[in-house]
Amino acid sequence: MLFETGIEPGLDVTEDKEDGTQAWRLSLPMALGLSVHEYFEDAEGKDRPFGFFELGPKLTIPLSKAEDGVQWSINGGVKVLFLGKTPKALNSDRGTAVVGYAGVQMGF
């Protein structure tokens, strides 16, 4: 079983527009992944509690103003993952990984 927790502090980098479109937002999501029970097991079957810690900048750009309480936006960023022993072993023995991502987001 995996337990994951995180926070995403951020700030608006533009002003809200008069038409209701929200500001561009720059944030720094962070997450911690821990094994609660048999999630990050090593080759010998030992459960390793620390799985990963990740953080990296994220930019969110609204596509339209909020209508009926729904806001569409695009986002993208780069994450740096710091891996525990078991994920490191599965990642060619590299303790870090850099991942870029992009997506479409619906907020309500």
XYZ file of N, CA, C and O in Angstrom, residues 32-76:
180
model
N 5.712 13.355 -1.528
C 6.484 12.345 -0.823
C 5.722 11.031 -0.912
O 4.526 10.978 -0.591
N 6.397 9.979 -1.384
C 5.776 8.661 -1.495
C 6.405 7.683 -0.531
O 7.627 7.479 -0.545
N 5.582 7.085 0.321
C 6.054 6.150 1.346
C 5.293 4.832 1.253
O 4.091 4.818 0.968
N 5.980 3.752 1.524
C 5.348 2.444 1.572
C 4.713 2.246 2.945
O 5.389 2.355 3.965
N 3.424 1.985 2.956
C 2.738 1.674 4.201
C 2.823 0.165 4.460
O 3.026 -0.268 5.588
N 2.708 -0.614 3.373
C 2.765 -2.074 3.513
C 3.106 -2.704 2.162
O 2.312 -2.631 1.217
N 4.299 -3.282 2.071
C 4.717 -4.087 0.919
C 4.588 -3.379 -0.426
O 4.212 -3.994 -1.421
N 4.910 -2.092 -0.504
C 4.826 -1.386 -1.783
C 6.198 -1.259 -2.430
O 6.361 -1.545 -3.606
N 7.194 -0.807 -1.676
C 8.549 -0.660 -2.206
C 9.425 -1.785 -1.657
O 10.361 -1.565 -0.905
N 9.114 -3.018 -2.055
C 9.884 -4.177 -1.609
C 11.128 -4.348 -2.462
O 11.083 -4.186 -3.679
N 12.239 -4.720 -1.817
C 13.459 -4.985 -2.572
C 13.463 -6.435 -3.057
O 12.493 -7.178 -2.854
N 14.557 -6.852 -3.695
C 14.639 -8.202 -4.275
C 14.530 -9.301 -3.224
O 14.106 -10.413 -3.533
N 14.909 -8.996 -1.989
C 14.818 -9.982 -0.911
C 13.461 -9.964 -0.223
O 13.240 -10.680 0.750
N 12.563 -9.101 -0.651
C 11.236 -9.022 -0.055
C 11.122 -8.078 1.118
O 10.090 -8.032 1.780
N 12.191 -7.330 1.410
C 12.156 -6.373 2.517
C 11.451 -5.104 2.065
O 11.765 -4.536 1.020
N 10.492 -4.657 2.863
C 9.737 -3.445 2.551
C 10.572 -2.215 2.917
O 10.993 -2.063 4.060
N 10.836 -1.372 1.944
C 11.586 -0.129 2.163
C 10.586 1.016 2.277
O 9.853 1.293 1.331
N 10.527 1.722 3.420
C 9.504 2.753 3.616
C 9.606 3.937 2.653
O 8.599 4.412 2.156
N 10.831 4.422 2.384
C 10.968 5.606 1.529
C 10.953 5.205 0.065
O 11.774 4.414 -0.392
N 10.015 5.774 -0.678
C 9.923 5.498 -2.109
C 10.485 6.619 -2.951
O 11.353 6.409 -3.789
N 9.982 7.843 -2.729
C 10.446 8.957 -3.545
C 10.064 10.292 -2.917
O 9.147 10.379 -2.100
N 10.767 11.316 -3.346
C 10.399 12.703 -3.097
C 10.542 13.399 -4.431
O 11.521 13.191 -5.148
N 9.539 14.187 -4.816
C 9.604 14.881 -6.098
C 9.229 16.344 -5.934
O 8.419 16.698 -5.077
N 9.860 17.181 -6.764
C 9.508 18.589 -6.801
C 9.960 19.173 -8.120
O 10.822 18.623 -8.805
N 9.345 20.280 -8.496
C 9.717 20.969 -9.723
C 8.684 22.009 -10.094
O 7.528 21.943 -9.672
N 9.087 22.991 -10.893
C 8.185 24.073 -11.261
C 7.072 23.621 -12.215
O 7.263 22.723 -13.028
N 5.924 24.282 -12.087
C 4.758 24.000 -12.937
C 4.126 25.333 -13.324
O 3.938 26.206 -12.478
N 3.796 25.496 -14.598
C 3.115 26.687 -15.086
C 1.719 26.290 -15.554
O 1.572 25.343 -16.332
N 0.706 27.003 -15.071
C -0.680 26.762 -15.471
C -1.200 27.994 -16.194
O -1.112 29.108 -15.677
N -1.741 27.775 -17.407
C -2.250 28.864 -18.243
C -3.730 28.612 -18.534
O -4.073 27.614 -19.181
N -4.625 29.492 -18.070
C -6.056 29.319 -18.333
C -6.357 29.425 -19.834
O -5.762 30.245 -20.533
N -7.277 28.600 -20.311
C -7.690 28.636 -21.719
C -8.942 29.466 -21.923
O -9.179 29.959 -23.017
N -9.746 29.560 -20.902
C -11.010 30.286 -21.023
C -11.418 30.795 -19.651
O -10.878 30.389 -18.635
N -12.398 31.697 -19.651
C -12.922 32.151 -18.365
C -13.782 31.045 -17.761
O -14.283 30.162 -18.469
N -13.955 31.089 -16.469
C -14.759 30.085 -15.775
C -16.233 30.272 -16.133
O -16.786 31.341 -15.955
N -16.825 29.230 -16.694
C -18.256 29.259 -17.014
C -18.922 28.102 -16.297
O -18.432 26.981 -16.348
N -20.035 28.374 -15.660
C -20.747 27.360 -14.876
C -19.825 26.700 -13.856
O -19.941 25.513 -13.564
N -18.859 27.467 -13.346
C -17.954 26.962 -12.325
C -16.831 26.083 -12.841
O -16.113 25.479 -12.067
N -16.653 25.993 -14.170
C -15.626 25.136 -14.753
C -14.565 26.001 -15.425
O -14.888 26.897 -16.205
N -13.299 25.737 -15.128
C -12.172 26.472 -15.719
C -11.253 25.476 -16.421
O -10.768 24.543 -15.791
N -11.031 25.660 -17.734
C -10.110 24.820 -18.488
C -8.763 25.517 -18.575
O -8.689 26.732 -18.763
N -7.689 24.753 -18.456
C -6.349 25.316 -18.564
C -5.384 24.250 -19.084
O -5.709 23.064 -19.120
N -4.216 24.713 -19.504
C -3.133 23.807 -19.851
C -2.030 24.004 -18.812
O -1.925 25.072 -18.203
N -1.249 22.982 -18.607
C -0.147 23.104 -17.659
C 1.028 22.267 -18.115
O 0.880 21.354 -18.920
N 2.174 22.599 -17.608
C 3.373 21.836 -17.921
C 4.464 22.167 -16.939
O 4.422 23.198 -16.260
